[in-house]
Amino acid sequence: METGLVIPSARSQGGFRLYTEADVARLMVIRRMKPLGFTLNEMRDLLDATDRLDAGEELSPAERAELLTRISGFEHAAQRRVEDLRVQLARAEEFAATLAERLTRTPTP
């Protein structure tokens, strides 16, 4: 399914997609956002904001501030999601340790 988040820069004669370094950097952003539960629209929004900042165009101070605020919102959301994952991981480790302990306490017949 085409999502339009990363458009190949070109195609080879054989029809293979060709990506530039910038395209690969976009793919890495997507790859990092996906496990944190960001939606395609959120990914698109972040990429649009970073693209506008990186385009080298002259931005008004208000527009630049708005883009930086959007990116800051994503940074805060990512930090919250990382913390949620740490809690989940701690609970999973605790559960696995409880099971391991149970196995060592169970007498063998």
mmCIF file of N, CA, C and O in Angstrom:
data_model
loop_
_atom_site.group_PDB
_atom_site.id
_atom_site.type_symbol
_atom_site.label_atom_id
_atom_site.label_comp_id
_atom_site.label_asym_id
_atom_site.label_seq_id
_atom_site.Cartn_x
_atom_site.Cartn_y
_atom_site.Cartn_z
ATOM 1 N N MET A 1 0.833 -1.178 0.000
ATOM 2 C CA MET A 1 0.000 0.000 0.000
ATOM 3 C C MET A 1 0.880 1.244 0.000
ATOM 4 O O MET A 1 1.775 1.385 0.808
ATOM 5 N N GLU A 2 0.640 2.139 -0.921
ATOM 6 C CA GLU A 2 1.395 3.377 -1.024
ATOM 7 C C GLU A 2 0.878 4.377 0.003
ATOM 8 O O GLU A 2 -0.296 4.701 0.021
ATOM 9 N N THR A 3 1.753 4.847 0.860
ATOM 10 C CA THR A 3 1.334 5.824 1.873
ATOM 11 C C THR A 3 1.786 7.230 1.520
ATOM 12 O O THR A 3 1.291 8.183 2.090
ATOM 13 N N GLY A 4 2.751 7.336 0.627
ATOM 14 C CA GLY A 4 3.222 8.649 0.212
ATOM 15 C C GLY A 4 4.159 9.326 1.188
ATOM 16 O O GLY A 4 4.468 10.498 1.025
ATOM 17 N N LEU A 5 4.620 8.615 2.216
ATOM 18 C CA LEU A 5 5.536 9.230 3.175
ATOM 19 C C LEU A 5 6.931 9.406 2.589
ATOM 20 O O LEU A 5 7.631 10.358 2.904
ATOM 21 N N VAL A 6 7.327 8.458 1.748
ATOM 22 C CA VAL A 6 8.625 8.549 1.076
ATOM 23 C C VAL A 6 8.406 8.175 -0.377
ATOM 24 O O VAL A 6 8.011 7.049 -0.677
ATOM 25 N N ILE A 7 8.644 9.119 -1.246
ATOM 26 C CA ILE A 7 8.486 8.896 -2.677
ATOM 27 C C ILE A 7 9.871 8.595 -3.243
ATOM 28 O O ILE A 7 10.810 9.358 -3.007
ATOM 29 N N PRO A 8 10.032 7.486 -3.972
ATOM 30 C CA PRO A 8 11.351 7.195 -4.552
ATOM 31 C C PRO A 8 11.807 8.345 -5.447
ATOM 32 O O PRO A 8 11.004 8.928 -6.178
ATOM 33 N N SER A 9 13.076 8.662 -5.371
ATOM 34 C CA SER A 9 13.609 9.749 -6.174
ATOM 35 C C SER A 9 13.671 9.387 -7.645
ATOM 36 O O SER A 9 13.622 10.255 -8.506
ATOM 37 N N ALA A 10 13.793 8.107 -7.916
ATOM 38 C CA ALA A 10 13.881 7.639 -9.304
ATOM 39 C C ALA A 10 13.592 6.148 -9.339
ATOM 40 O O ALA A 10 13.368 5.519 -8.299
ATOM 41 N N ARG A 11 13.598 5.612 -10.535
ATOM 42 C CA ARG A 11 13.443 4.171 -10.728
ATOM 43 C C ARG A 11 14.564 3.699 -11.648
ATOM 44 O O ARG A 11 14.971 4.404 -12.568
ATOM 45 N N SER A 12 15.029 2.486 -11.376
ATOM 46 C CA SER A 12 16.058 1.914 -12.237
ATOM 47 C C SER A 12 15.407 1.436 -13.530
ATOM 48 O O SER A 12 14.177 1.409 -13.652
ATOM 49 N N GLN A 13 16.217 1.027 -14.481
ATOM 50 C CA GLN A 13 15.683 0.509 -15.740
ATOM 51 C C GLN A 13 14.828 -0.723 -15.499
ATOM 52 O O GLN A 13 13.878 -0.972 -16.219
ATOM 53 N N GLY A 14 15.165 -1.471 -14.457
ATOM 54 C CA GLY A 14 14.404 -2.671 -14.119
ATOM 55 C C GLY A 14 13.146 -2.383 -13.304
ATOM 56 O O GLY A 14 12.420 -3.284 -12.926
ATOM 57 N N GLY A 15 12.908 -1.114 -13.003
ATOM 58 C CA GLY A 15 11.702 -0.741 -12.266
ATOM 59 C C GLY A 15 11.874 -0.674 -10.757
ATOM 60 O O GLY A 15 10.917 -0.436 -10.036
ATOM 61 N N PHE A 16 13.098 -0.892 -10.271
ATOM 62 C CA PHE A 16 13.331 -0.832 -8.832
ATOM 63 C C PHE A 16 13.340 0.616 -8.363
ATOM 64 O O PHE A 16 13.822 1.504 -9.060
ATOM 65 N N ARG A 17 12.808 0.842 -7.160
ATOM 66 C CA ARG A 17 12.810 2.181 -6.581
ATOM 67 C C ARG A 17 14.235 2.565 -6.184
ATOM 68 O O ARG A 17 14.963 1.757 -5.622
ATOM 69 N N LEU A 18 14.591 3.802 -6.464
ATOM 70 C CA LEU A 18 15.900 4.319 -6.085
ATOM 71 C C LEU A 18 15.696 5.456 -5.092
ATOM 72 O O LEU A 18 14.904 6.362 -5.327
ATOM 73 N N TYR A 19 16.408 5.374 -3.973
ATOM 74 C CA TYR A 19 16.259 6.361 -2.906
ATOM 75 C C TYR A 19 17.565 7.099 -2.681
ATOM 76 O O TYR A 19 18.643 6.512 -2.726
ATOM 77 N N THR A 20 17.454 8.378 -2.392
ATOM 78 C CA THR A 20 18.626 9.194 -2.060
ATOM 79 C C THR A 20 18.902 9.074 -0.565
ATOM 80 O O THR A 20 18.129 8.470 0.181
ATOM 81 N N GLU A 21 19.985 9.701 -0.116
ATOM 82 C CA GLU A 21 20.299 9.719 1.318
ATOM 83 C C GLU A 21 19.176 10.391 2.106
ATOM 84 O O GLU A 21 18.822 9.957 3.196
ATOM 85 N N ALA A 22 18.619 11.461 1.549
ATOM 86 C CA ALA A 22 17.509 12.155 2.214
ATOM 87 C C ALA A 22 16.292 11.243 2.328
ATOM 88 O O ALA A 22 15.594 11.246 3.344
ATOM 89 N N ASP A 23 16.042 10.450 1.285
ATOM 90 C CA ASP A 23 14.922 9.501 1.324
ATOM 91 C C ASP A 23 15.141 8.464 2.424
ATOM 92 O O ASP A 23 14.217 8.129 3.162
ATOM 93 N N VAL A 24 16.366 7.975 2.523
ATOM 94 C CA VAL A 24 16.690 6.977 3.548
ATOM 95 C C VAL A 24 16.534 7.591 4.941
ATOM 96 O O VAL A 24 16.030 6.941 5.857
ATOM 97 N N ALA A 25 16.926 8.852 5.097
ATOM 98 C CA ALA A 25 16.761 9.529 6.393
ATOM 99 C C ALA A 25 15.276 9.605 6.758
ATOM 100 O O ALA A 25 14.900 9.385 7.909
ATOM 101 N N ARG A 26 14.412 9.878 5.781
ATOM 102 C CA ARG A 26 12.968 9.906 6.020
ATOM 103 C C ARG A 26 12.478 8.516 6.428
ATOM 104 O O ARG A 26 11.666 8.381 7.346
ATOM 105 N N LEU A 27 12.974 7.496 5.744
ATOM 106 C CA LEU A 27 12.580 6.120 6.098
ATOM 107 C C LEU A 27 12.988 5.786 7.528
ATOM 108 O O LEU A 27 12.250 5.113 8.253
ATOM 109 N N MET A 28 14.144 6.268 7.959
ATOM 110 C CA MET A 28 14.606 6.012 9.317
ATOM 111 C C MET A 28 13.706 6.711 10.345
ATOM 112 O O MET A 28 13.439 6.160 11.409
ATOM 113 N N VAL A 29 13.246 7.912 10.024
ATOM 114 C CA VAL A 29 12.316 8.610 10.926
ATOM 115 C C VAL A 29 11.048 7.772 11.080
ATOM 116 O O VAL A 29 10.567 7.539 12.193
ATOM 117 N N ILE A 30 10.523 7.308 9.958
ATOM 118 C CA ILE A 30 9.306 6.483 9.974
ATOM 119 C C ILE A 30 9.555 5.211 10.764
ATOM 120 O O ILE A 30 8.740 4.808 11.598
ATOM 121 N N ARG A 31 10.688 4.593 10.527
ATOM 122 C CA ARG A 31 11.028 3.333 11.217
ATOM 123 C C ARG A 31 11.098 3.528 12.732
ATOM 124 O O ARG A 31 10.740 2.647 13.500
ATOM 125 N N ARG A 32 11.542 4.693 13.150
ATOM 126 C CA ARG A 32 11.638 4.978 14.591
ATOM 127 C C ARG A 32 10.295 5.376 15.189
ATOM 128 O O ARG A 32 10.048 5.143 16.372
ATOM 129 N N MET A 33 9.437 5.990 14.393
ATOM 130 C CA MET A 33 8.132 6.430 14.905
ATOM 131 C C MET A 33 7.141 5.275 15.017
ATOM 132 O O MET A 33 6.308 5.267 15.921
ATOM 133 N N LYS A 34 7.237 4.323 14.100
ATOM 134 C CA LYS A 34 6.246 3.250 14.034
ATOM 135 C C LYS A 34 6.128 2.457 15.335
ATOM 136 O O LYS A 34 5.023 2.267 15.839
ATOM 137 N N PRO A 35 7.235 1.982 15.940
ATOM 138 C CA PRO A 35 7.088 1.211 17.179
ATOM 139 C C PRO A 35 6.581 2.036 18.355
ATOM 140 O O PRO A 35 6.135 1.483 19.356
ATOM 141 N N LEU A 36 6.626 3.346 18.227
ATOM 142 C CA LEU A 36 6.115 4.204 19.294
ATOM 143 C C LEU A 36 4.624 4.470 19.123
ATOM 144 O O LEU A 36 4.025 5.189 19.917
ATOM 145 N N GLY A 37 4.046 3.909 18.069
ATOM 146 C CA GLY A 37 2.603 3.999 17.885
ATOM 147 C C GLY A 37 2.110 5.254 17.186
ATOM 148 O O GLY A 37 0.920 5.546 17.222
ATOM 149 N N PHE A 38 2.995 5.988 16.535
ATOM 150 C CA PHE A 38 2.557 7.160 15.798
ATOM 151 C C PHE A 38 1.779 6.728 14.557
ATOM 152 O O PHE A 38 2.104 5.731 13.918
ATOM 153 N N THR A 39 0.746 7.477 14.229
ATOM 154 C CA THR A 39 -0.076 7.163 13.056
ATOM 155 C C THR A 39 0.608 7.678 11.793
ATOM 156 O O THR A 39 1.542 8.495 11.853
ATOM 157 N N LEU A 40 0.115 7.216 10.642
ATOM 158 C CA LEU A 40 0.645 7.701 9.369
ATOM 159 C C LEU A 40 0.467 9.213 9.246
ATOM 160 O O LEU A 40 1.365 9.907 8.756
ATOM 161 N N ASN A 41 -0.667 9.725 9.690
ATOM 162 C CA ASN A 41 -0.890 11.171 9.622
ATOM 163 C C ASN A 41 0.094 11.922 10.508
ATOM 164 O O ASN A 41 0.567 13.001 10.132
ATOM 165 N N GLU A 42 0.393 11.376 11.681
ATOM 166 C CA GLU A 42 1.371 12.024 12.562
ATOM 167 C C GLU A 42 2.760 11.989 11.928
ATOM 168 O O GLU A 42 3.496 12.977 11.979
ATOM 169 N N MET A 43 3.107 10.859 11.324
ATOM 170 C CA MET A 43 4.399 10.758 10.637
ATOM 171 C C MET A 43 4.480 11.787 9.522
ATOM 172 O O MET A 43 5.494 12.489 9.370
ATOM 173 N N ARG A 44 3.421 11.877 8.747
ATOM 174 C CA ARG A 44 3.370 12.835 7.639
ATOM 175 C C ARG A 44 3.507 14.266 8.171
ATOM 176 O O ARG A 44 4.248 15.083 7.607
ATOM 177 N N ASP A 45 2.827 14.568 9.264
ATOM 178 C CA ASP A 45 2.874 15.912 9.855
ATOM 179 C C ASP A 45 4.294 16.258 10.298
ATOM 180 O O ASP A 45 4.788 17.360 10.027
ATOM 181 N N LEU A 46 4.964 15.331 10.972
ATOM 182 C CA LEU A 46 6.338 15.585 11.410
ATOM 183 C C LEU A 46 7.259 15.761 10.213
ATOM 184 O O LEU A 46 8.072 16.693 10.165
ATOM 185 N N LEU A 47 7.145 14.879 9.230
ATOM 186 C CA LEU A 47 8.003 14.976 8.048
ATOM 187 C C LEU A 47 7.763 16.284 7.295
ATOM 188 O O LEU A 47 8.709 16.913 6.816
ATOM 189 N N ASP A 48 6.512 16.705 7.208
ATOM 190 C CA ASP A 48 6.210 17.983 6.555
ATOM 191 C C ASP A 48 6.885 19.142 7.292
ATOM 192 O O ASP A 48 7.466 20.037 6.672
ATOM 193 N N ALA A 49 6.813 19.107 8.620
ATOM 194 C CA ALA A 49 7.419 20.181 9.422
ATOM 195 C C ALA A 49 8.932 20.204 9.246
ATOM 196 O O ALA A 49 9.531 21.269 9.038
ATOM 197 N N THR A 50 9.565 19.047 9.319
ATOM 198 C CA THR A 50 11.026 19.010 9.172
ATOM 199 C C THR A 50 11.439 19.366 7.751
ATOM 200 O O THR A 50 12.448 20.044 7.551
ATOM 201 N N ASP A 51 10.653 18.938 6.764
ATOM 202 C CA ASP A 51 10.954 19.296 5.370
ATOM 203 C C ASP A 51 10.931 20.813 5.190
ATOM 204 O O ASP A 51 11.802 21.382 4.533
ATOM 205 N N ARG A 52 9.921 21.455 5.755
ATOM 206 C CA ARG A 52 9.800 22.914 5.603
ATOM 207 C C ARG A 52 10.978 23.621 6.263
ATOM 208 O O ARG A 52 11.501 24.590 5.717
ATOM 209 N N LEU A 53 11.378 23.123 7.439
ATOM 210 C CA LEU A 53 12.521 23.750 8.117
ATOM 211 C C LEU A 53 13.822 23.521 7.348
ATOM 212 O O LEU A 53 14.694 24.395 7.324
ATOM 213 N N ASP A 54 13.958 22.351 6.742
ATOM 214 C CA ASP A 54 15.202 21.994 6.063
ATOM 215 C C ASP A 54 15.273 22.478 4.620
ATOM 216 O O ASP A 54 16.316 22.353 3.978
ATOM 217 N N ALA A 55 14.187 23.022 4.091
ATOM 218 C CA ALA A 55 14.131 23.394 2.670
ATOM 219 C C ALA A 55 15.032 24.576 2.328
ATOM 220 O O ALA A 55 15.344 24.805 1.164
ATOM 221 N N GLY A 56 15.449 25.324 3.325
ATOM 222 C CA GLY A 56 16.309 26.469 3.058
ATOM 223 C C GLY A 56 15.541 27.697 2.610
ATOM 224 O O GLY A 56 16.148 28.709 2.257
ATOM 225 N N GLU A 57 14.223 27.607 2.608
ATOM 226 C CA GLU A 57 13.413 28.768 2.244
ATOM 227 C C GLU A 57 13.377 29.745 3.413
ATOM 228 O O GLU A 57 13.509 29.361 4.563
ATOM 229 N N GLU A 58 13.147 30.992 3.075
ATOM 230 C CA GLU A 58 13.008 32.016 4.106
ATOM 231 C C GLU A 58 11.642 31.861 4.761
ATOM 232 O O GLU A 58 10.617 31.898 4.096
ATOM 233 N N LEU A 59 11.633 31.622 6.065
ATOM 234 C CA LEU A 59 10.385 31.475 6.813
ATOM 235 C C LEU A 59 10.208 32.683 7.719
ATOM 236 O O LEU A 59 11.180 33.212 8.252
ATOM 237 N N SER A 60 8.963 33.080 7.894
ATOM 238 C CA SER A 60 8.705 34.166 8.835
ATOM 239 C C SER A 60 8.997 33.644 10.243
ATOM 240 O O SER A 60 8.933 32.431 10.490
ATOM 241 N N PRO A 61 9.318 34.512 11.175
ATOM 242 C CA PRO A 61 9.566 34.067 12.543
ATOM 243 C C PRO A 61 8.373 33.296 13.124
ATOM 244 O O PRO A 61 8.559 32.307 13.825
ATOM 245 N N ALA A 62 7.158 33.726 12.799
ATOM 246 C CA ALA A 62 5.965 33.044 13.319
ATOM 247 C C ALA A 62 5.841 31.640 12.729
ATOM 248 O O ALA A 62 5.520 30.683 13.447
ATOM 249 N N GLU A 63 6.110 31.524 11.422
ATOM 250 C CA GLU A 63 6.017 30.208 10.780
ATOM 251 C C GLU A 63 7.093 29.269 11.317
ATOM 252 O O GLU A 63 6.829 28.098 11.605
ATOM 253 N N ARG A 64 8.302 29.784 11.470
ATOM 254 C CA ARG A 64 9.403 28.975 12.030
ATOM 255 C C ARG A 64 9.060 28.521 13.448
ATOM 256 O O ARG A 64 9.250 27.357 13.796
ATOM 257 N N ALA A 65 8.530 29.432 14.255
ATOM 258 C CA ALA A 65 8.163 29.093 15.633
ATOM 259 C C ALA A 65 7.069 28.033 15.653
ATOM 260 O O ALA A 65 7.111 27.106 16.469
ATOM 261 N N GLU A 66 6.104 28.133 14.738
ATOM 262 C CA GLU A 66 5.013 27.155 14.680
ATOM 263 C C GLU A 66 5.548 25.774 14.304
ATOM 264 O O GLU A 66 5.163 24.764 14.908
ATOM 265 N N LEU A 67 6.465 25.718 13.355
ATOM 266 C CA LEU A 67 7.055 24.438 12.953
ATOM 267 C C LEU A 67 7.857 23.828 14.105
ATOM 268 O O LEU A 67 7.770 22.627 14.367
ATOM 269 N N LEU A 68 8.630 24.661 14.793
ATOM 270 C CA LEU A 68 9.411 24.168 15.927
ATOM 271 C C LEU A 68 8.504 23.703 17.059
ATOM 272 O O LEU A 68 8.807 22.714 17.734
ATOM 273 N N THR A 69 7.378 24.368 17.248
ATOM 274 C CA THR A 69 6.413 23.946 18.271
ATOM 275 C C THR A 69 5.827 22.586 17.913
ATOM 276 O O THR A 69 5.658 21.724 18.783
ATOM 277 N N ARG A 70 5.505 22.383 16.636
ATOM 278 C CA ARG A 70 4.989 21.081 16.199
ATOM 279 C C ARG A 70 6.009 19.979 16.453
ATOM 280 O O ARG A 70 5.668 18.908 16.976
ATOM 281 N N ILE A 71 7.257 20.241 16.100
ATOM 282 C CA ILE A 71 8.308 19.240 16.302
ATOM 283 C C ILE A 71 8.510 18.985 17.792
ATOM 284 O O ILE A 71 8.676 17.834 18.220
ATOM 285 N N SER A 72 8.459 20.027 18.592
ATOM 286 C CA SER A 72 8.584 19.882 20.043
ATOM 287 C C SER A 72 7.460 19.001 20.596
ATOM 288 O O SER A 72 7.681 18.174 21.492
ATOM 289 N N GLY A 73 6.265 19.156 20.066
ATOM 290 C CA GLY A 73 5.145 18.309 20.482
ATOM 291 C C GLY A 73 5.421 16.842 20.204
ATOM 292 O O GLY A 73 5.106 15.975 21.028
ATOM 293 N N PHE A 74 6.032 16.562 19.052
ATOM 294 C CA PHE A 74 6.380 15.178 18.729
ATOM 295 C C PHE A 74 7.469 14.658 19.654
ATOM 296 O O PHE A 74 7.450 13.502 20.063
ATOM 297 N N GLU A 75 8.419 15.520 19.992
ATOM 298 C CA GLU A 75 9.489 15.108 20.910
ATOM 299 C C GLU A 75 8.905 14.752 22.272
ATOM 300 O O GLU A 75 9.257 13.727 22.858
ATOM 301 N N HIS A 76 7.979 15.566 22.769
ATOM 302 C CA HIS A 76 7.335 15.282 24.052
ATOM 303 C C HIS A 76 6.518 13.986 23.981
ATOM 304 O O HIS A 76 6.557 13.172 24.906
ATOM 305 N N ALA A 77 5.787 13.809 22.890
ATOM 306 C CA ALA A 77 4.994 12.582 22.721
ATOM 307 C C ALA A 77 5.902 11.359 22.673
ATOM 308 O O ALA A 77 5.594 10.322 23.271
ATOM 309 N N ALA A 78 7.023 11.475 21.983
ATOM 310 C CA ALA A 78 7.967 10.355 21.906
ATOM 311 C C ALA A 78 8.517 10.030 23.288
ATOM 312 O O ALA A 78 8.628 8.851 23.666
ATOM 313 N N GLN A 79 8.869 11.061 24.067
ATOM 314 C CA GLN A 79 9.381 10.831 25.421
ATOM 315 C C GLN A 79 8.343 10.118 26.291
ATOM 316 O O GLN A 79 8.682 9.204 27.039
ATOM 317 N N ARG A 80 7.076 10.538 26.193
ATOM 318 C CA ARG A 80 6.007 9.874 26.967
ATOM 319 C C ARG A 80 5.871 8.414 26.546
ATOM 320 O O ARG A 80 5.722 7.534 27.394
ATOM 321 N N ARG A 81 5.922 8.171 25.258
ATOM 322 C CA ARG A 81 5.764 6.799 24.768
ATOM 323 C C ARG A 81 6.951 5.928 25.157
ATOM 324 O O ARG A 81 6.779 4.755 25.468
ATOM 325 N N VAL A 82 8.138 6.502 25.174
ATOM 326 C CA VAL A 82 9.323 5.767 25.627
ATOM 327 C C VAL A 82 9.153 5.386 27.097
ATOM 328 O O VAL A 82 9.435 4.254 27.501
ATOM 329 N N GLU A 83 8.678 6.319 27.898
ATOM 330 C CA GLU A 83 8.459 6.030 29.322
ATOM 331 C C GLU A 83 7.403 4.935 29.497
ATOM 332 O O GLU A 83 7.571 4.034 30.323
ATOM 333 N N ASP A 84 6.333 5.004 28.716
ATOM 334 C CA ASP A 84 5.314 3.949 28.770
ATOM 335 C C ASP A 84 5.913 2.591 28.420
ATOM 336 O O ASP A 84 5.592 1.581 29.059
ATOM 337 N N LEU A 85 6.786 2.567 27.414
ATOM 338 C CA LEU A 85 7.432 1.310 27.027
ATOM 339 C C LEU A 85 8.364 0.805 28.121
ATOM 340 O O LEU A 85 8.461 -0.405 28.356
ATOM 341 N N ARG A 86 9.039 1.724 28.823
ATOM 342 C CA ARG A 86 9.908 1.315 29.936
ATOM 343 C C ARG A 86 9.088 0.644 31.035
ATOM 344 O O ARG A 86 9.508 -0.366 31.603
ATOM 345 N N VAL A 87 7.923 1.205 31.326
ATOM 346 C CA VAL A 87 7.039 0.614 32.341
ATOM 347 C C VAL A 87 6.582 -0.758 31.874
ATOM 348 O O VAL A 87 6.603 -1.726 32.644
ATOM 349 N N GLN A 88 6.173 -0.856 30.613
ATOM 350 C CA GLN A 88 5.742 -2.146 30.065
ATOM 351 C C GLN A 88 6.865 -3.175 30.139
ATOM 352 O O GLN A 88 6.642 -4.328 30.506
ATOM 353 N N LEU A 89 8.080 -2.759 29.779
ATOM 354 C CA LEU A 89 9.225 -3.660 29.813
ATOM 355 C C LEU A 89 9.514 -4.108 31.242
ATOM 356 O O LEU A 89 9.765 -5.296 31.487
ATOM 357 N N ALA A 90 9.455 -3.198 32.193
ATOM 358 C CA ALA A 90 9.702 -3.559 33.588
ATOM 359 C C ALA A 90 8.681 -4.578 34.064
ATOM 360 O O ALA A 90 9.026 -5.553 34.745
ATOM 361 N N ARG A 91 7.422 -4.381 33.693
ATOM 362 C CA ARG A 91 6.381 -5.343 34.073
ATOM 363 C C ARG A 91 6.614 -6.694 33.417
ATOM 364 O O ARG A 91 6.426 -7.740 34.042
ATOM 365 N N ALA A 92 7.013 -6.689 32.155
ATOM 366 C CA ALA A 92 7.277 -7.943 31.449
ATOM 367 C C ALA A 92 8.467 -8.668 32.074
ATOM 368 O O ALA A 92 8.442 -9.893 32.248
ATOM 369 N N GLU A 93 9.514 -7.930 32.428
ATOM 370 C CA GLU A 93 10.681 -8.544 33.066
ATOM 371 C C GLU A 93 10.314 -9.126 34.427
ATOM 372 O O GLU A 93 10.769 -10.218 34.787
ATOM 373 N N GLU A 94 9.488 -8.406 35.171
ATOM 374 C CA GLU A 94 9.035 -8.887 36.469
ATOM 375 C C GLU A 94 8.233 -10.179 36.314
ATOM 376 O O GLU A 94 8.416 -11.145 37.060
ATOM 377 N N PHE A 95 7.364 -10.204 35.332
ATOM 378 C CA PHE A 95 6.561 -11.396 35.069
ATOM 379 C C PHE A 95 7.441 -12.576 34.679
ATOM 380 O O PHE A 95 7.281 -13.682 35.200
ATOM 381 N N ALA A 96 8.408 -12.344 33.783
ATOM 382 C CA ALA A 96 9.318 -13.410 33.364
ATOM 383 C C ALA A 96 10.130 -13.927 34.549
ATOM 384 O O ALA A 96 10.334 -15.138 34.703
ATOM 385 N N ALA A 97 10.575 -13.025 35.431
ATOM 386 C CA ALA A 97 11.333 -13.437 36.615
ATOM 387 C C ALA A 97 10.465 -14.253 37.561
ATOM 388 O O ALA A 97 10.921 -15.245 38.144
ATOM 389 N N THR A 98 9.182 -13.871 37.691
ATOM 390 C CA THR A 98 8.255 -14.627 38.532
ATOM 391 C C THR A 98 8.082 -16.040 37.992
ATOM 392 O O THR A 98 8.080 -17.014 38.754
ATOM 393 N N LEU A 99 7.970 -16.164 36.678
ATOM 394 C CA LEU A 99 7.838 -17.489 36.071
ATOM 395 C C LEU A 99 9.106 -18.315 36.262
ATOM 396 O O LEU A 99 9.037 -19.511 36.572
ATOM 397 N N ALA A 100 10.260 -17.675 36.077
ATOM 398 C CA ALA A 100 11.523 -18.389 36.258
ATOM 399 C C ALA A 100 11.668 -18.876 37.691
ATOM 400 O O ALA A 100 12.090 -20.016 37.940
ATOM 401 N N GLU A 101 11.292 -18.024 38.650
ATOM 402 C CA GLU A 101 11.353 -18.420 40.056
ATOM 403 C C GLU A 101 10.404 -19.586 40.319
ATOM 404 O O GLU A 101 10.734 -20.532 41.032
ATOM 405 N N ARG A 102 9.250 -19.512 39.746
ATOM 406 C CA ARG A 102 8.253 -20.590 39.920
ATOM 407 C C ARG A 102 8.799 -21.916 39.416
ATOM 408 O O ARG A 102 8.603 -22.959 40.029
ATOM 409 N N LEU A 103 9.489 -21.864 38.292
ATOM 410 C CA LEU A 103 10.063 -23.087 37.744
ATOM 411 C C LEU A 103 11.134 -23.663 38.664
ATOM 412 O O LEU A 103 11.269 -24.884 38.797
ATOM 413 N N THR A 104 11.918 -22.812 39.312
ATOM 414 C CA THR A 104 12.977 -23.321 40.196
ATOM 415 C C THR A 104 12.409 -23.848 41.507
ATOM 416 O O THR A 104 13.012 -24.681 42.170
ATOM 417 N N ARG A 105 11.217 -23.373 41.902
ATOM 418 C CA ARG A 105 10.583 -23.831 43.147
ATOM 419 C C ARG A 105 9.750 -25.087 42.944
ATOM 420 O O ARG A 105 9.376 -25.733 43.912
ATOM 421 N N THR A 106 9.438 -25.426 41.721
ATOM 422 C CA THR A 106 8.574 -26.585 41.460
ATOM 423 C C THR A 106 9.414 -27.843 41.556
ATOM 424 O O THR A 106 10.398 -28.001 40.823
ATOM 425 N N PRO A 107 9.039 -28.759 42.482
ATOM 426 C CA PRO A 107 9.819 -29.985 42.603
ATOM 427 C C PRO A 107 9.650 -30.871 41.374
ATOM 428 O O PRO A 107 8.617 -30.879 40.726
ATOM 429 N N THR A 108 10.704 -31.574 41.034
ATOM 430 C CA THR A 108 10.634 -32.519 39.916
ATOM 431 C C THR A 108 10.110 -33.868 40.418
ATOM 432 O O THR A 108 10.495 -34.307 41.490
ATOM 433 N N PRO A 109 9.214 -34.442 39.656
ATOM 434 C CA PRO A 109 8.626 -35.735 40.103
ATOM 435 C C PRO A 109 9.603 -36.881 40.090
ATOM 436 O O PRO A 109 10.597 -36.919 39.497
#
